[in-house]
Amino acid sequence: MVTAPGSRRRHWETPRGGSPLCGSSQPPPPRRRAPPAAASPPAAAMGSPQRPSLAHVFRGTFVHSVPSAPMEILHGHLLGVDDSGTIVFLEQTDQQEQLAKKWGFKTSDIRELSNHEFFMPGMVDTHIHAPQYSFTGTRVDLPLLQWLTTYTYPTEAKYKDSDFAEEVYTRVVRRTLKNGTTTACYFATIYTDTSLLLAEIIDKFGQRAFVGKVCMDMNDSVPQYKENTADSVQETERFVKELLEKKYPRVQPVITPRFGPSCTEDLLCALGDLAQARDLHVQSHISENEEELKLVENMFPAYQNYTELYDKNKLLTSKTVMAHACYLSEEELKLFSLRGAAISHCPNSNFSLRSGVLNVQKVLKHNVKLGLGTDVAGGYSASMLDAIRKTMITSNSLQINKMNETGLTLEEAFQLATLGGSQALGLDDVIGNFEVGKEFDALLINTKASDSPFDLFSADNFEDTLQKFLYLGDDRNISEVYVAGKQVVPFSSSV
């Protein structure tokens, strides 16, 4: 079971007297935030009652995950969203009269869902490479390291060109939003200016995201696609500074060393210092395939394992998400749990590049936060529904091969794509389900859309319909997408 949404993010405090040396960091004990207070209407002004301002009141069925259950289906409920995009109530419809009095809405203000519609939380893609979207659905015929050299690095080198970058980045943001990804954790490229352009495009379309300028000062295979160490650090500092100065409400920077084999120890050390000094999120890759593991062992013999390489350079924290993690040892999983670091499970890519198989249940048993990722373009689909399906196939394959006695349920995979992803990115006090006080990131699902890719029959109950959507549905069934209470799909004419 994924950790509960009530368990808040943890921030490592910097010890007094400066940060510890690279290669030997041990974060001090975490401190916890108090949970948010339940929402209440705005206070009366000057003694006269002030009418609370609601942006939306919906009545119908809501499906989400809660600490006690991977999937909770709430029929006949009312959900209210205020002007700031925050969920202020989620109650049964028999409370309508009291809610209307308290929040000042009329029956005509309520949007009634039909019996073939429901809301679910927006999906969270914890690992996606925006520049690789241009070749998604092609070129998955080589293992990881050869795939990077042959296809990926030469493609990413094109992103110096802002016109090319603008076209691809616009398309990937539009596509992921249409597919129901309300939050994404993006890798960009080594080029600062077009990485900032990606953040600008994300903000324009209203998606919630982390964006990372990729850092790599080693690349013998495609030497034109790398930085020197000092430039990489300096440009990352500029990227972080300029992105934060934009004050985008829902787009944040993330420190992004590409992976162990593309970074010197000096670069990893400097990036760890920067992440600690600015209290930033971190993303990278770990233990994706066996050839990569051997490379890391040869390049960094002073470290016991791949996880220690990141940990001792202050890159394994409660704000870290690492993709893949197929070959982590028990010892490494314990360290992930101790640090509060998260894993992004990318099953499509793991299969498509024949990298490995992540045992999700083993990870969760170690109390490690875990979300799902598309890993475009090693993963050939930019849909988180595909990530749910491939998570089920991975789980089934582990069961077939007697690695696990039982498999994940579809409800648990749904949880990982929503609440689990919010936990992995440290956003579970803001999004992930329809808990009062969180922001309304949501998908309106229509199971009888005119061009729906699946059929419903009179014998189908709601659970059947929901399963059909999760296994067979696509963007044609996602009729509306909301981020922080604002409808972002269908797209407005201004974007």
Short mmCIF file of C-alpha atoms in Angstrom, two decimals:
data_model
loop_
_atom_site.label_atom_id
_atom_site.label_comp_id
_atom_site.label_asym_id
_atom_site.label_seq_id
_atom_site.Cartn_x
_atom_site.Cartn_y
_atom_site.Cartn_z
CA MET A 1 0.00 0.00 0.00
CA VAL A 2 1.25 3.46 -0.87
CA THR A 3 1.95 5.81 2.01
CA ALA A 4 -1.01 7.85 3.13
CA PRO A 5 -1.71 11.32 1.74
CA GLY A 6 -1.78 12.60 5.28
CA SER A 7 1.98 11.96 5.59
CA ARG A 8 3.39 15.32 4.60
CA ARG A 9 6.55 16.23 2.74
CA ARG A 10 9.74 16.37 4.69
CA HIS A 11 12.49 18.95 4.25
CA TRP A 12 16.04 18.32 5.42
CA GLU A 13 17.32 21.17 7.54
CA THR A 14 20.79 22.42 6.74
CA PRO A 15 23.03 21.82 9.78
CA ARG A 16 24.47 24.88 11.48
CA GLY A 17 27.96 25.76 10.50
CA GLY A 18 27.53 24.92 6.81
CA SER A 19 26.71 21.82 4.76
CA PRO A 20 28.68 18.59 5.10
CA LEU A 21 31.32 17.70 2.53
CA CYS A 22 30.31 15.88 -0.67
CA GLY A 23 30.81 12.16 -0.54
CA SER A 24 29.94 11.98 3.15
CA SER A 25 26.57 13.72 3.59
CA GLN A 26 24.09 12.50 6.14
CA PRO A 27 20.87 14.52 6.27
CA PRO A 28 19.67 15.47 9.74
CA PRO A 29 16.31 14.27 11.07
CA PRO A 30 13.26 15.39 9.08
CA ARG A 31 10.77 17.90 10.32
CA ARG A 32 7.07 17.51 9.61
CA ARG A 33 4.51 20.05 8.53
CA ALA A 34 1.21 20.40 10.29
CA PRO A 35 -1.69 19.16 8.13
CA PRO A 36 -3.85 21.85 6.50
CA ALA A 37 -6.94 22.97 8.37
CA ALA A 38 -10.35 22.06 6.95
CA ALA A 39 -11.73 24.67 4.60
CA SER A 40 -14.31 27.14 5.82
CA PRO A 41 -16.11 30.04 4.16
CA PRO A 42 -14.42 33.47 4.15
CA ALA A 43 -14.95 35.46 7.34
CA ALA A 44 -17.67 38.07 7.45
CA ALA A 45 -16.45 41.56 6.62
CA MET A 46 -17.35 44.60 8.75
CA GLY A 47 -20.06 42.66 10.59
CA SER A 48 -22.06 41.84 7.44
CA PRO A 49 -22.09 38.27 6.06
CA GLN A 50 -19.90 37.94 2.98
CA ARG A 51 -21.07 35.53 0.28
CA PRO A 52 -18.39 32.87 -0.27
CA SER A 53 -17.13 32.79 -3.84
CA LEU A 54 -17.36 29.35 -5.44
CA ALA A 55 -16.00 28.61 -8.89
CA HIS A 56 -17.68 25.20 -9.25
CA VAL A 57 -20.25 22.97 -7.60
CA PHE A 58 -20.47 19.48 -9.10
CA ARG A 59 -22.99 16.77 -8.26
CA GLY A 60 -22.40 13.16 -9.25
CA THR A 61 -19.86 10.35 -8.86
CA PHE A 62 -16.26 10.88 -7.73
CA VAL A 63 -13.57 8.17 -7.81
CA HIS A 64 -10.29 8.62 -5.94
CA SER A 65 -7.79 6.98 -3.57
CA VAL A 66 -7.64 7.49 0.18
CA PRO A 67 -5.23 6.24 2.88
CA SER A 68 -7.56 3.41 3.81
CA ALA A 69 -8.41 2.23 0.28
CA PRO A 70 -6.69 2.29 -3.11
CA MET A 71 -10.00 3.23 -4.71
CA GLU A 72 -13.05 4.86 -3.20
CA ILE A 73 -16.19 5.35 -5.31
CA LEU A 74 -18.46 8.13 -4.07
CA HIS A 75 -21.87 8.09 -5.74
CA GLY A 76 -24.33 10.91 -5.11
CA HIS A 77 -21.86 13.50 -3.80
CA LEU A 78 -21.49 17.25 -4.04
CA LEU A 79 -18.04 18.79 -4.53
CA GLY A 80 -17.35 22.51 -4.24
CA VAL A 81 -14.31 24.39 -5.53
CA ASP A 82 -13.57 27.98 -4.51
CA ASP A 83 -12.12 30.74 -6.70
CA SER A 84 -8.57 29.82 -5.74
CA GLY A 85 -9.09 26.28 -7.08
CA THR A 86 -9.28 24.62 -3.66
CA ILE A 87 -11.78 21.89 -2.80
CA VAL A 88 -13.93 23.29 0.02
CA PHE A 89 -16.45 20.49 0.46
CA LEU A 90 -17.14 16.91 -0.60
CA GLU A 91 -20.37 15.69 0.97
CA GLN A 92 -23.30 13.43 0.25
CA THR A 93 -26.13 15.08 -1.65
CA ASP A 94 -28.44 14.93 1.37
CA GLN A 95 -26.28 17.76 2.76
CA GLN A 96 -27.14 20.05 -0.18
CA GLU A 97 -29.45 22.37 1.72
CA GLN A 98 -26.96 22.98 4.54
CA LEU A 99 -24.08 23.38 2.06
CA ALA A 100 -26.06 25.83 -0.06
CA LYS A 101 -26.80 27.92 3.04
CA LYS A 102 -23.19 27.81 4.24
CA TRP A 103 -21.58 28.52 0.87
CA GLY A 104 -24.27 30.65 -0.75
CA PHE A 105 -25.00 28.73 -3.95
CA LYS A 106 -28.32 28.04 -5.68
CA THR A 107 -29.56 24.80 -7.23
CA SER A 108 -29.05 26.40 -10.64
CA ASP A 109 -25.33 26.80 -9.82
CA ILE A 110 -24.87 23.02 -9.53
CA ARG A 111 -23.46 21.13 -12.50
CA GLU A 112 -25.11 17.72 -12.55
CA LEU A 113 -23.08 14.84 -14.03
CA SER A 114 -24.92 12.23 -16.07
CA ASN A 115 -24.90 8.61 -14.91
CA HIS A 116 -22.18 7.75 -17.45
CA GLU A 117 -19.86 10.52 -16.24
CA PHE A 118 -17.56 10.67 -13.23
CA PHE A 119 -14.65 12.70 -11.91
CA MET A 120 -11.27 11.19 -11.04
CA PRO A 121 -8.10 12.97 -9.92
CA GLY A 122 -5.71 14.21 -12.59
CA MET A 123 -2.93 11.74 -13.33
CA VAL A 124 0.67 12.42 -12.32
CA ASP A 125 3.49 11.50 -14.74
CA THR A 126 6.55 11.30 -12.51
CA HIS A 127 9.04 10.83 -15.37
CA ILE A 128 8.86 12.13 -18.94
CA HIS A 129 11.44 13.49 -21.42
CA ALA A 130 9.78 16.38 -23.28
CA PRO A 131 12.36 16.63 -26.12
CA GLN A 132 12.05 12.93 -26.91
CA TYR A 133 8.35 13.37 -27.73
CA SER A 134 9.34 14.08 -31.35
CA PHE A 135 10.24 10.40 -31.86
CA THR A 136 7.77 8.77 -29.47
CA GLY A 137 6.36 5.57 -30.90
CA THR A 138 9.52 4.83 -32.92
CA ARG A 139 13.08 3.62 -32.34
CA VAL A 140 12.71 1.25 -29.41
CA ASP A 141 14.86 -1.41 -31.08
CA LEU A 142 18.08 -0.92 -29.07
CA PRO A 143 19.04 -1.40 -25.41
CA LEU A 144 19.40 1.72 -23.24
CA LEU A 145 23.02 2.85 -23.74
CA GLN A 146 23.00 2.21 -27.51
CA TRP A 147 19.54 3.83 -27.75
CA LEU A 148 20.85 6.98 -26.05
CA THR A 149 23.85 7.20 -28.38
CA THR A 150 22.04 6.39 -31.62
CA TYR A 151 18.75 8.24 -31.23
CA THR A 152 18.37 10.29 -28.08
CA TYR A 153 21.49 12.43 -27.82
CA PRO A 154 21.45 13.44 -31.51
CA THR A 155 17.76 14.39 -31.17
CA GLU A 156 18.23 16.36 -27.95
CA ALA A 157 21.13 18.26 -29.57
CA LYS A 158 18.57 19.86 -31.94
CA TYR A 159 16.96 21.76 -29.05
CA LYS A 160 19.40 24.65 -29.33
CA ASP A 161 16.92 25.72 -32.03
CA SER A 162 14.10 27.54 -30.26
CA ASP A 163 11.64 27.15 -33.17
CA PHE A 164 12.07 23.38 -33.18
CA ALA A 165 11.86 23.30 -29.39
CA GLU A 166 8.70 25.42 -29.33
CA GLU A 167 6.89 23.11 -31.76
CA VAL A 168 7.73 19.88 -29.94
CA TYR A 169 7.27 21.29 -26.44
CA THR A 170 3.87 22.77 -27.35
CA ARG A 171 2.76 19.43 -28.74
CA VAL A 172 3.94 17.35 -25.78
CA VAL A 173 2.19 19.63 -23.26
CA ARG A 174 -1.04 19.61 -25.28
CA ARG A 175 -0.90 15.84 -25.75
CA THR A 176 -0.21 14.98 -22.12
CA LEU A 177 -2.96 17.33 -20.91
CA LYS A 178 -5.44 15.79 -23.38
CA ASN A 179 -4.37 12.38 -22.07
CA GLY A 180 -5.22 13.43 -18.51
CA THR A 181 -1.76 14.26 -17.16
CA THR A 182 -2.39 17.26 -14.92
CA THR A 183 1.09 17.08 -13.32
CA ALA A 184 4.32 16.08 -15.07
CA CYS A 185 7.95 15.86 -14.02
CA TYR A 186 9.85 16.79 -17.18
CA PHE A 187 13.43 16.37 -18.29
CA ALA A 188 14.31 19.03 -20.88
CA THR A 189 17.83 19.21 -22.44
CA ILE A 190 21.20 20.73 -21.60
CA TYR A 191 20.14 24.02 -23.23
CA THR A 192 18.97 26.55 -20.63
CA ASP A 193 17.01 28.92 -22.86
CA THR A 194 14.82 26.29 -24.49
CA SER A 195 14.35 24.56 -21.12
CA LEU A 196 12.96 27.88 -19.84
CA LEU A 197 10.77 27.96 -22.97
CA LEU A 198 9.32 24.56 -21.97
CA ALA A 199 8.37 26.00 -18.56
CA GLU A 200 6.73 29.02 -20.25
CA ILE A 201 4.66 26.75 -22.52
CA ILE A 202 3.58 24.57 -19.57
CA ASP A 203 2.44 27.67 -17.69
CA LYS A 204 0.55 28.97 -20.72
CA PHE A 205 -1.44 25.73 -21.02
CA GLY A 206 -2.04 25.55 -17.26
CA GLN A 207 -0.34 22.22 -16.52
CA ARG A 208 1.32 21.63 -13.15
CA ALA A 209 4.96 20.58 -13.54
CA PHE A 210 8.55 20.28 -12.51
CA VAL A 211 11.04 21.13 -15.27
CA GLY A 212 14.70 20.17 -15.23
CA LYS A 213 17.57 21.48 -17.33
CA VAL A 214 19.58 18.31 -17.96
CA CYS A 215 23.14 18.27 -16.60
CA MET A 216 25.85 16.11 -18.22
CA ASP A 217 29.56 16.78 -18.48
CA MET A 218 30.52 13.34 -19.85
CA ASN A 219 29.46 11.98 -23.24
CA ASP A 220 32.21 10.29 -25.25
CA SER A 221 29.71 8.72 -27.65
CA VAL A 222 28.16 12.02 -28.83
CA PRO A 223 30.72 14.61 -27.65
CA GLN A 224 28.86 17.58 -29.14
CA TYR A 225 26.04 16.93 -26.66
CA LYS A 226 27.62 17.70 -23.30
CA GLU A 227 28.74 20.63 -21.15
CA ASN A 228 31.89 21.31 -19.19
CA THR A 229 31.43 20.98 -15.45
CA ALA A 230 31.55 24.68 -14.57
CA ASP A 231 29.13 25.64 -17.36
CA SER A 232 26.70 22.91 -16.35
CA VAL A 233 26.57 24.20 -12.75
CA GLN A 234 26.45 27.87 -13.77
CA GLU A 235 23.69 27.28 -16.33
CA THR A 236 21.68 25.24 -13.83
CA GLU A 237 21.94 28.11 -11.36
CA ARG A 238 20.75 30.49 -14.10
CA PHE A 239 17.91 28.14 -15.04
CA VAL A 240 16.71 27.91 -11.43
CA LYS A 241 17.02 31.65 -10.84
CA GLU A 242 15.23 32.70 -14.04
CA LEU A 243 12.47 30.12 -13.66
CA LEU A 244 11.77 31.15 -10.05
CA GLU A 245 11.77 34.82 -11.08
CA LYS A 246 8.92 34.09 -13.52
CA LYS A 247 6.76 33.22 -10.48
CA TYR A 248 4.71 30.69 -12.42
CA PRO A 249 2.08 29.45 -9.96
CA ARG A 250 2.46 25.73 -10.71
CA VAL A 251 5.79 25.25 -12.54
CA GLN A 252 8.89 24.58 -10.44
CA PRO A 253 12.55 23.81 -11.24
CA VAL A 254 14.07 20.43 -10.46
CA ILE A 255 17.81 19.65 -10.30
CA THR A 256 18.45 17.10 -13.07
CA PRO A 257 21.75 15.20 -13.37
CA ARG A 258 20.99 12.90 -16.31
CA PHE A 259 22.37 9.75 -14.67
CA GLY A 260 25.57 8.47 -13.09
CA PRO A 261 27.46 7.62 -16.32
CA SER A 262 26.96 11.11 -17.81
CA CYS A 263 28.21 13.06 -14.78
CA THR A 264 31.57 13.51 -13.09
CA GLU A 265 31.71 13.32 -9.32
CA ASP A 266 32.46 17.06 -9.26
CA LEU A 267 29.23 17.80 -11.13
CA LEU A 268 27.14 15.54 -8.88
CA CYS A 269 28.69 17.16 -5.81
CA ALA A 270 27.97 20.70 -7.04
CA LEU A 271 24.39 19.84 -7.99
CA GLY A 272 23.82 18.27 -4.57
CA ASP A 273 25.10 21.45 -2.93
CA LEU A 274 22.76 23.56 -5.09
CA ALA A 275 19.74 21.35 -4.35
CA GLN A 276 20.45 21.58 -0.63
CA ALA A 277 21.15 25.32 -0.60
CA ARG A 278 17.96 26.17 -2.51
CA ASP A 279 15.79 23.35 -1.05
CA LEU A 280 15.04 22.05 -4.55
CA HIS A 281 13.60 18.85 -5.91
CA VAL A 282 15.94 16.38 -7.64
CA GLN A 283 15.31 13.88 -10.44
CA SER A 284 17.52 11.38 -12.23
CA HIS A 285 17.73 7.74 -13.32
CA ILE A 286 19.00 4.78 -11.32
CA SER A 287 19.62 1.07 -12.00
CA GLU A 288 17.71 1.03 -15.27
CA ASN A 289 19.67 -1.72 -16.98
CA GLU A 290 22.53 -4.07 -16.14
CA GLU A 291 25.04 -2.57 -18.57
CA GLU A 292 24.49 0.84 -16.95
CA LEU A 293 25.06 -0.71 -13.50
CA LYS A 294 28.41 -2.17 -14.56
CA LEU A 295 29.42 1.19 -16.01
CA VAL A 296 28.67 2.94 -12.73
CA GLU A 297 30.66 0.31 -10.78
CA ASN A 298 33.68 0.89 -13.04
CA MET A 299 33.41 4.68 -13.05
CA PHE A 300 32.82 5.15 -9.33
CA PRO A 301 34.65 2.32 -7.52
CA ALA A 302 34.79 4.24 -4.23
CA TYR A 303 31.01 3.91 -3.77
CA GLN A 304 29.35 0.75 -2.51
CA ASN A 305 26.49 1.01 -4.97
CA TYR A 306 24.59 3.32 -7.36
CA THR A 307 22.31 4.68 -4.60
CA GLU A 308 25.29 5.65 -2.45
CA LEU A 309 26.71 7.65 -5.38
CA TYR A 310 23.65 9.92 -5.26
CA ASP A 311 23.27 9.82 -1.49
CA LYS A 312 26.81 10.88 -0.61
CA ASN A 313 26.55 13.74 -3.07
CA LYS A 314 23.37 15.01 -1.36
CA LEU A 315 21.11 14.06 -4.26
CA LEU A 316 19.03 11.45 -2.41
CA THR A 317 16.58 13.39 -0.26
CA SER A 318 12.89 13.53 0.58
CA LYS A 319 12.52 15.71 -2.54
CA THR A 320 14.17 13.21 -4.92
CA VAL A 321 12.46 11.02 -7.53
CA MET A 322 14.56 8.38 -9.32
CA ALA A 323 13.32 6.63 -12.44
CA HIS A 324 13.39 2.85 -13.04
CA ALA A 325 15.27 1.33 -10.05
CA CYS A 326 14.90 -2.18 -11.52
CA TYR A 327 18.01 -3.62 -9.83
CA LEU A 328 18.15 -1.96 -6.41
CA SER A 329 19.36 -4.18 -3.58
CA GLU A 330 17.58 -4.53 -0.22
CA GLU A 331 20.25 -2.25 1.26
CA GLU A 332 19.57 0.42 -1.38
CA LEU A 333 15.79 0.24 -0.88
CA LYS A 334 16.34 0.72 2.86
CA LEU A 335 18.38 3.84 2.11
CA PHE A 336 15.63 5.16 -0.19
CA SER A 337 13.14 4.64 2.63
CA LEU A 338 15.43 6.26 5.20
CA ARG A 339 15.94 9.36 3.04
CA GLY A 340 12.28 9.59 2.01
CA ALA A 341 13.29 9.42 -1.67
CA ALA A 342 10.81 8.20 -4.31
CA ILE A 343 10.87 5.89 -7.32
CA SER A 344 9.18 6.45 -10.67
CA HIS A 345 8.03 3.13 -12.12
CA CYS A 346 8.26 3.27 -15.94
CA PRO A 347 7.01 -0.14 -17.11
CA ASN A 348 6.51 0.67 -20.80
CA SER A 349 10.12 1.80 -21.17
CA ASN A 350 11.42 -1.06 -19.01
CA PHE A 351 9.84 -3.54 -21.44
CA SER A 352 10.34 -1.60 -24.70
CA LEU A 353 14.10 -1.15 -24.20
CA ARG A 354 14.29 -4.56 -22.47
CA SER A 355 15.91 -2.89 -19.48
CA GLY A 356 14.46 -4.82 -16.56
CA VAL A 357 11.39 -5.44 -14.41
CA LEU A 358 10.67 -3.44 -11.27
CA ASN A 359 9.01 -5.37 -8.47
CA VAL A 360 6.60 -2.66 -7.27
CA GLN A 361 5.28 -4.70 -4.36
CA LYS A 362 8.80 -5.20 -3.03
CA VAL A 363 9.43 -1.44 -3.22
CA LEU A 364 6.20 -0.66 -1.38
CA LYS A 365 7.00 -3.24 1.31
CA HIS A 366 10.15 -1.19 2.03
CA ASN A 367 7.90 1.85 2.56
CA VAL A 368 9.39 3.69 -0.41
CA LYS A 369 7.19 6.26 -2.16
CA LEU A 370 6.35 5.21 -5.71
CA GLY A 371 4.54 6.78 -8.67
CA LEU A 372 4.22 5.90 -12.35
CA GLY A 373 5.98 7.45 -15.34
CA THR A 374 5.56 7.23 -19.10
CA ASP A 375 9.30 7.75 -19.71
CA VAL A 376 8.65 9.14 -23.17
CA ALA A 377 10.30 8.14 -25.51
CA GLY A 378 11.87 4.97 -24.10
CA GLY A 379 8.22 4.39 -23.28
CA TYR A 380 6.32 4.61 -26.57
CA SER A 381 3.13 6.11 -25.11
CA ALA A 382 2.55 9.56 -23.59
CA SER A 383 -0.57 8.30 -21.80
CA MET A 384 -0.69 7.55 -18.09
CA LEU A 385 -3.54 5.13 -18.83
CA ASP A 386 -0.92 3.12 -20.71
CA ALA A 387 1.34 3.34 -17.64
CA ILE A 388 -1.49 1.87 -15.52
CA ARG A 389 -1.95 -0.98 -17.99
CA LYS A 390 1.76 -1.74 -18.27
CA THR A 391 2.00 -1.68 -14.47
CA MET A 392 -0.59 -4.46 -14.41
CA ILE A 393 1.27 -6.46 -17.08
CA THR A 394 4.54 -6.10 -15.14
CA SER A 395 2.86 -7.27 -11.96
CA ASN A 396 1.27 -10.23 -13.78
CA SER A 397 4.63 -11.23 -15.28
CA LEU A 398 6.23 -11.29 -11.81
CA GLN A 399 3.42 -13.50 -10.60
CA ILE A 400 3.73 -15.84 -13.62
CA ASN A 401 7.46 -16.17 -12.93
CA LYS A 402 6.78 -16.97 -9.24
CA MET A 403 8.55 -13.80 -8.05
CA ASN A 404 5.41 -12.70 -6.19
CA GLU A 405 2.59 -14.79 -4.77
CA THR A 406 -0.01 -12.15 -5.59
CA GLY A 407 -0.21 -9.27 -8.05
CA LEU A 408 -1.24 -5.64 -7.88
CA THR A 409 -4.93 -4.90 -8.37
CA LEU A 410 -6.19 -2.43 -10.96
CA GLU A 411 -7.33 -0.24 -8.06
CA GLU A 412 -3.76 -0.16 -6.71
CA ALA A 413 -2.39 0.79 -10.16
CA PHE A 414 -4.98 3.61 -10.29
CA GLN A 415 -3.75 4.77 -6.89
CA LEU A 416 -0.12 4.82 -8.08
CA ALA A 417 -1.07 6.96 -11.11
CA THR A 418 -2.82 9.57 -8.95
CA LEU A 419 -2.15 9.71 -5.21
CA GLY A 420 1.09 7.71 -5.47
CA GLY A 421 2.48 10.14 -8.05
CA SER A 422 1.59 13.12 -5.86
CA GLN A 423 3.46 11.50 -2.96
CA ALA A 424 6.48 10.71 -5.13
CA LEU A 425 6.73 14.38 -6.15
CA GLY A 426 6.07 15.71 -2.63
CA LEU A 427 2.77 17.27 -3.70
CA ASP A 428 0.38 15.08 -1.72
CA ASP A 429 -0.62 17.98 0.54
CA VAL A 430 -1.75 19.84 -2.62
CA ILE A 431 -3.10 17.23 -5.08
CA GLY A 432 -3.64 13.49 -5.53
CA ASN A 433 -7.26 13.03 -4.45
CA PHE A 434 -10.43 14.97 -3.62
CA GLU A 435 -9.58 15.63 0.02
CA VAL A 436 -10.94 18.98 1.27
CA GLY A 437 -8.17 21.59 1.29
CA LYS A 438 -6.41 20.19 -1.78
CA GLU A 439 -6.48 21.81 -5.20
CA PHE A 440 -8.98 20.51 -7.74
CA ASP A 441 -6.87 18.69 -10.34
CA ALA A 442 -9.43 16.48 -12.00
CA LEU A 443 -10.59 14.65 -15.12
CA LEU A 444 -14.21 14.47 -16.19
CA ILE A 445 -14.64 11.03 -17.71
CA ASN A 446 -17.45 10.30 -20.17
CA THR A 447 -17.78 6.56 -20.70
CA LYS A 448 -20.35 7.08 -23.45
CA ALA A 449 -18.44 9.66 -25.50
CA SER A 450 -19.68 9.62 -29.10
CA ASP A 451 -16.44 8.08 -30.41
CA SER A 452 -15.58 6.08 -27.28
CA PRO A 453 -13.18 3.21 -28.00
CA PHE A 454 -15.18 0.72 -25.93
CA ASP A 455 -18.77 -0.48 -25.67
CA LEU A 456 -21.05 -0.61 -22.65
CA PHE A 457 -23.85 -3.10 -22.15
CA SER A 458 -27.00 -3.01 -20.06
CA ALA A 459 -25.55 -5.60 -17.65
CA ASP A 460 -22.49 -3.43 -16.90
CA ASN A 461 -22.48 -1.92 -13.42
CA PHE A 462 -20.41 1.15 -12.50
CA GLU A 463 -17.35 -0.90 -11.51
CA ASP A 464 -17.45 -2.66 -14.92
CA THR A 465 -17.66 0.69 -16.68
CA LEU A 466 -14.77 2.08 -14.64
CA GLN A 467 -12.57 -0.93 -15.41
CA LYS A 468 -13.39 -0.64 -19.11
CA PHE A 469 -12.26 2.98 -19.06
CA LEU A 470 -9.00 2.15 -17.24
CA TYR A 471 -8.18 -0.74 -19.59
CA LEU A 472 -9.69 0.49 -22.88
CA GLY A 473 -10.38 4.22 -22.60
CA ASP A 474 -8.34 7.08 -24.04
CA ASP A 475 -8.44 10.85 -24.50
CA ARG A 476 -11.81 10.59 -26.28
CA ASN A 477 -13.32 9.68 -22.90
CA ILE A 478 -11.55 12.56 -21.07
CA SER A 479 -14.00 15.34 -21.88
CA GLU A 480 -12.65 17.99 -19.50
CA VAL A 481 -9.39 18.49 -17.58
CA TYR A 482 -9.03 20.81 -14.57
CA VAL A 483 -5.85 22.04 -12.89
CA ALA A 484 -6.31 24.00 -9.64
CA GLY A 485 -9.98 24.46 -10.46
CA LYS A 486 -9.33 25.95 -13.90
CA GLN A 487 -10.58 24.07 -16.95
CA VAL A 488 -7.55 23.58 -19.23
CA VAL A 489 -9.05 21.01 -21.67
CA PRO A 490 -10.78 21.61 -24.05
CA PHE A 491 -8.12 24.16 -24.88
CA SER A 492 -9.13 27.82 -24.93
CA SER A 493 -8.70 29.85 -28.11
CA SER A 494 -5.92 31.85 -26.42
CA VAL A 495 -3.59 28.82 -26.51
#
